[in-house]
Amino acid sequence: MRSTGNGRATGSPLPLHGGAADPTPRHPAAAPAGTPQDATDHRIGYRGPTACAAAGITYRQLDYWARTGLVEPSVRPAYGSGTQRLYSFRDVVVLKIVKRFLDTGVSLQNIRTAVQHLRTRERADLAQMTLMSDGATVYECSSPDEVVSLLQGGQGIFGIAVGVVWRDVESALAQLHGERVDTGETLIGHHPADELARRRHRAG
């Protein structure tokens, strides 16, 4: 288990607390965008309906969370009539995690703290991270031993494997339309059924 620099013992879960956090998402390196697009490419944004579909939320939830600052679009906010919010891949991952926390009754204050924490972490950290909550506190666990430690203490009642959510969102967005941030070009998603049809056509 890596040292966190905050004095916690090696191998112990990290309780998340509100406080100053770098709100700027740190995007992972990605291959050049193409069609089908790399869903994690930081040069690709996703409009509200696409973000809702991938995160499993309603547009009303998306709009409310943006207006209250819970999860704001980091690519492009709505800044006037007719403008479209544009969400990054990481934004959509956070939206899906927020939905899961709300569904299990985690307090909004703890969810806000978790959102701040997620936005400061690198992709390699997220892939190994499990967020757990006992209803009063959200914990970061970065190893199976830490998860077991919480469960044995009777604290961990709900957990989210962030890496699994990441892969789920990546798979969903790869089948939906994205938008190139620099050019505004619409990128068509790659649907498995379309590929199957193309293969059958070639075989015929």
CSV table of C-alpha atoms in Angstrom, one decimal:
chain,number,residue,atom,x,y,z
A,1,MET,CA,0.0,0.0,0.0
A,2,ARG,CA,1.4,3.4,-1.0
A,3,SER,CA,2.0,6.1,1.5
A,4,THR,CA,-0.7,8.8,1.4
A,5,GLY,CA,1.3,11.6,2.9
A,6,ASN,CA,-1.4,12.2,5.5
A,7,GLY,CA,-0.1,10.1,8.3
A,8,ARG,CA,-2.4,7.2,8.0
A,9,ALA,CA,-1.0,3.7,8.7
A,10,THR,CA,-0.1,1.6,5.8
A,11,GLY,CA,-2.9,-0.7,4.8
A,12,SER,CA,-5.6,1.2,6.5
A,13,PRO,CA,-8.6,2.7,4.7
A,14,LEU,CA,-8.5,6.5,4.1
A,15,PRO,CA,-11.6,8.3,5.3
A,16,LEU,CA,-12.4,11.2,3.0
A,17,HIS,CA,-13.0,14.6,4.6
A,18,GLY,CA,-14.2,17.8,3.0
A,19,GLY,CA,-11.6,20.4,2.3
A,20,ALA,CA,-9.5,22.1,-0.3
A,21,ALA,CA,-9.2,19.8,-3.3
A,22,ASP,CA,-7.9,20.5,-6.8
A,23,PRO,CA,-11.2,20.7,-8.8
A,24,THR,CA,-9.4,20.3,-12.2
A,25,PRO,CA,-9.8,16.8,-13.7
A,26,ARG,CA,-6.5,15.2,-14.6
A,27,HIS,CA,-7.2,13.4,-17.8
A,28,PRO,CA,-5.3,10.2,-18.7
A,29,ALA,CA,-3.2,10.2,-21.9
A,30,ALA,CA,-5.2,8.9,-24.8
A,31,ALA,CA,-4.7,7.9,-28.4
A,32,PRO,CA,-5.8,10.3,-31.1
A,33,ALA,CA,-9.5,10.5,-31.5
A,34,GLY,CA,-11.1,8.5,-34.3
A,35,THR,CA,-14.3,6.7,-35.3
A,36,PRO,CA,-15.2,4.7,-33.3
A,37,GLN,CA,-13.8,7.2,-30.8
A,38,ASP,CA,-11.7,6.4,-27.8
A,39,ALA,CA,-14.2,7.3,-25.1
A,40,THR,CA,-11.6,8.3,-22.6
A,41,ASP,CA,-9.9,10.8,-24.9
A,42,HIS,CA,-9.9,14.2,-23.2
A,43,ARG,CA,-10.5,15.9,-26.5
A,44,ILE,CA,-14.0,14.3,-26.7
A,45,GLY,CA,-17.0,15.7,-24.9
A,46,TYR,CA,-20.4,14.3,-24.4
A,47,ARG,CA,-23.7,16.2,-24.4
A,48,GLY,CA,-26.2,15.9,-21.6
A,49,PRO,CA,-28.5,13.2,-23.1
A,50,THR,CA,-25.4,11.0,-23.9
A,51,ALA,CA,-24.0,11.5,-20.4
A,52,CYS,CA,-27.4,10.5,-18.9
A,53,ALA,CA,-27.6,7.4,-21.0
A,54,ALA,CA,-24.1,6.2,-20.0
A,55,ALA,CA,-24.5,7.1,-16.3
A,56,GLY,CA,-28.0,5.7,-15.9
A,57,ILE,CA,-29.5,9.0,-14.7
A,58,THR,CA,-32.4,11.2,-15.8
A,59,TYR,CA,-31.8,14.6,-17.5
A,60,ARG,CA,-33.5,16.2,-14.5
A,61,GLN,CA,-30.9,14.8,-12.2
A,62,LEU,CA,-28.1,15.9,-14.5
A,63,ASP,CA,-29.5,19.4,-14.7
A,64,TYR,CA,-30.0,19.7,-10.9
A,65,TRP,CA,-26.5,18.4,-10.1
A,66,ALA,CA,-25.0,20.9,-12.6
A,67,ARG,CA,-26.9,23.8,-11.2
A,68,THR,CA,-26.1,22.9,-7.6
A,69,GLY,CA,-22.4,22.4,-8.3
A,70,LEU,CA,-22.4,18.7,-7.4
A,71,VAL,CA,-21.2,17.5,-10.8
A,72,GLU,CA,-20.5,20.3,-13.3
A,73,PRO,CA,-19.5,19.7,-16.9
A,74,SER,CA,-15.7,20.3,-17.1
A,75,VAL,CA,-15.6,20.6,-20.9
A,76,ARG,CA,-18.2,23.2,-21.5
A,77,PRO,CA,-20.9,24.6,-19.1
A,78,ALA,CA,-24.2,26.0,-20.3
A,79,TYR,CA,-23.6,29.7,-20.5
A,80,GLY,CA,-26.7,30.9,-22.3
A,81,SER,CA,-29.9,30.0,-24.2
A,82,GLY,CA,-29.3,27.3,-26.8
A,83,THR,CA,-25.8,26.2,-25.5
A,84,GLN,CA,-25.2,22.6,-24.7
A,85,ARG,CA,-23.3,21.4,-21.7
A,86,LEU,CA,-20.4,19.1,-22.6
A,87,TYR,CA,-19.2,16.5,-20.2
A,88,SER,CA,-15.8,14.7,-20.1
A,89,PHE,CA,-15.4,11.0,-19.8
A,90,ARG,CA,-14.3,11.4,-16.2
A,91,ASP,CA,-17.4,13.6,-15.5
A,92,VAL,CA,-19.6,10.7,-16.7
A,93,VAL,CA,-17.8,8.2,-14.4
A,94,VAL,CA,-18.4,10.6,-11.5
A,95,LEU,CA,-22.1,10.9,-12.4
A,96,LYS,CA,-22.5,7.2,-12.3
A,97,ILE,CA,-20.8,6.9,-8.9
A,98,VAL,CA,-23.0,9.7,-7.5
A,99,LYS,CA,-26.1,7.9,-8.7
A,100,ARG,CA,-25.0,4.7,-6.9
A,101,PHE,CA,-24.2,6.6,-3.7
A,102,LEU,CA,-27.6,8.3,-3.7
A,103,ASP,CA,-29.4,5.1,-4.4
A,104,THR,CA,-27.9,3.6,-1.2
A,105,GLY,CA,-28.7,6.6,1.0
A,106,VAL,CA,-25.2,8.2,1.4
A,107,SER,CA,-25.5,11.8,2.5
A,108,LEU,CA,-25.1,14.6,0.0
A,109,GLN,CA,-22.3,16.1,2.1
A,110,ASN,CA,-20.3,12.8,1.9
A,111,ILE,CA,-21.0,12.5,-1.8
A,112,ARG,CA,-19.7,16.0,-2.4
A,113,THR,CA,-16.5,15.1,-0.6
A,114,ALA,CA,-16.1,11.9,-2.6
A,115,VAL,CA,-16.6,13.9,-5.9
A,116,GLN,CA,-13.9,16.3,-4.9
A,117,HIS,CA,-11.6,13.4,-4.1
A,118,LEU,CA,-12.2,11.6,-7.4
A,119,ARG,CA,-11.3,14.7,-9.4
A,120,THR,CA,-7.9,14.9,-7.9
A,121,ARG,CA,-6.8,11.3,-8.5
A,122,GLU,CA,-4.9,9.9,-11.5
A,123,ARG,CA,-6.3,7.2,-13.7
A,124,ALA,CA,-4.0,4.5,-12.3
A,125,ASP,CA,-5.3,5.3,-8.8
A,126,LEU,CA,-8.9,5.2,-9.9
A,127,ALA,CA,-8.5,1.8,-11.5
A,128,GLN,CA,-7.5,0.2,-8.1
A,129,MET,CA,-9.8,2.3,-5.9
A,130,THR,CA,-12.9,1.1,-4.0
A,131,LEU,CA,-15.1,3.7,-2.3
A,132,MET,CA,-16.9,2.4,0.7
A,133,SER,CA,-19.4,4.0,3.1
A,134,ASP,CA,-20.7,3.2,6.5
A,135,GLY,CA,-23.4,5.8,6.1
A,136,ALA,CA,-21.4,8.4,8.1
A,137,THR,CA,-18.1,8.5,6.3
A,138,VAL,CA,-16.8,7.6,2.8
A,139,TYR,CA,-13.5,5.7,2.7
A,140,GLU,CA,-11.0,5.1,0.0
A,141,CYS,CA,-9.7,1.6,-0.2
A,142,SER,CA,-6.8,0.8,-2.5
A,143,SER,CA,-6.3,-2.9,-1.7
A,144,PRO,CA,-8.4,-5.9,-0.9
A,145,ASP,CA,-6.9,-5.9,2.6
A,146,GLU,CA,-8.3,-2.4,3.3
A,147,VAL,CA,-11.8,-3.5,2.1
A,148,VAL,CA,-11.6,-6.6,4.4
A,149,SER,CA,-10.5,-4.3,7.3
A,150,LEU,CA,-13.6,-2.2,6.9
A,151,LEU,CA,-15.9,-5.1,6.6
A,152,GLN,CA,-14.5,-6.9,9.6
A,153,GLY,CA,-14.9,-3.7,11.6
A,154,GLY,CA,-18.6,-3.6,10.8
A,155,GLN,CA,-18.1,-0.3,9.1
A,156,GLY,CA,-18.3,-0.9,5.4
A,157,ILE,CA,-21.8,-1.4,4.3
A,158,PHE,CA,-21.6,-0.4,0.6
A,159,GLY,CA,-18.7,-0.3,-1.8
A,160,ILE,CA,-18.1,0.9,-5.4
A,161,ALA,CA,-15.2,-0.4,-7.4
A,162,VAL,CA,-14.2,2.7,-9.3
A,163,GLY,CA,-12.3,0.7,-12.0
A,164,VAL,CA,-15.4,-1.3,-12.8
A,165,VAL,CA,-17.5,1.8,-13.2
A,166,TRP,CA,-14.8,3.3,-15.4
A,167,ARG,CA,-14.9,0.3,-17.7
A,168,ASP,CA,-18.7,0.3,-17.8
A,169,VAL,CA,-18.8,3.9,-18.8
A,170,GLU,CA,-16.1,3.4,-21.3
A,171,SER,CA,-18.1,0.6,-22.9
A,172,ALA,CA,-21.3,2.6,-22.9
A,173,LEU,CA,-19.8,5.8,-24.4
A,174,ALA,CA,-18.0,3.9,-27.1
A,175,GLN,CA,-21.5,3.1,-28.5
A,176,LEU,CA,-22.8,6.7,-28.2
A,177,HIS,CA,-22.0,9.9,-30.0
A,178,GLY,CA,-19.3,12.2,-28.8
A,179,GLU,CA,-18.1,15.6,-29.9
A,180,ARG,CA,-14.6,16.8,-30.7
A,181,VAL,CA,-13.9,19.7,-28.3
A,182,ASP,CA,-11.5,21.4,-30.7
A,183,THR,CA,-13.5,21.1,-34.0
A,184,GLY,CA,-17.1,20.5,-32.9
A,185,GLU,CA,-17.1,17.4,-35.1
A,186,THR,CA,-19.7,14.7,-34.1
A,187,LEU,CA,-18.1,11.3,-33.6
A,188,ILE,CA,-20.3,8.4,-34.3
A,189,GLY,CA,-20.3,5.6,-31.7
A,190,HIS,CA,-19.4,2.1,-32.5
A,191,HIS,CA,-22.3,-0.3,-31.9
A,192,PRO,CA,-21.5,-4.0,-31.7
A,193,ALA,CA,-24.6,-4.9,-33.7
A,194,ASP,CA,-23.4,-2.7,-36.6
A,195,GLU,CA,-20.0,-4.4,-36.6
A,196,LEU,CA,-21.7,-7.8,-36.6
A,197,ALA,CA,-23.8,-6.7,-39.6
A,198,ARG,CA,-20.7,-5.6,-41.4
A,199,ARG,CA,-19.0,-8.9,-40.8
A,200,ARG,CA,-22.0,-10.8,-42.1
A,201,HIS,CA,-22.1,-8.6,-45.2
A,202,ARG,CA,-18.4,-9.2,-45.9
A,203,ALA,CA,-18.8,-13.0,-45.3
A,204,GLY,CA,-21.8,-13.0,-47.8
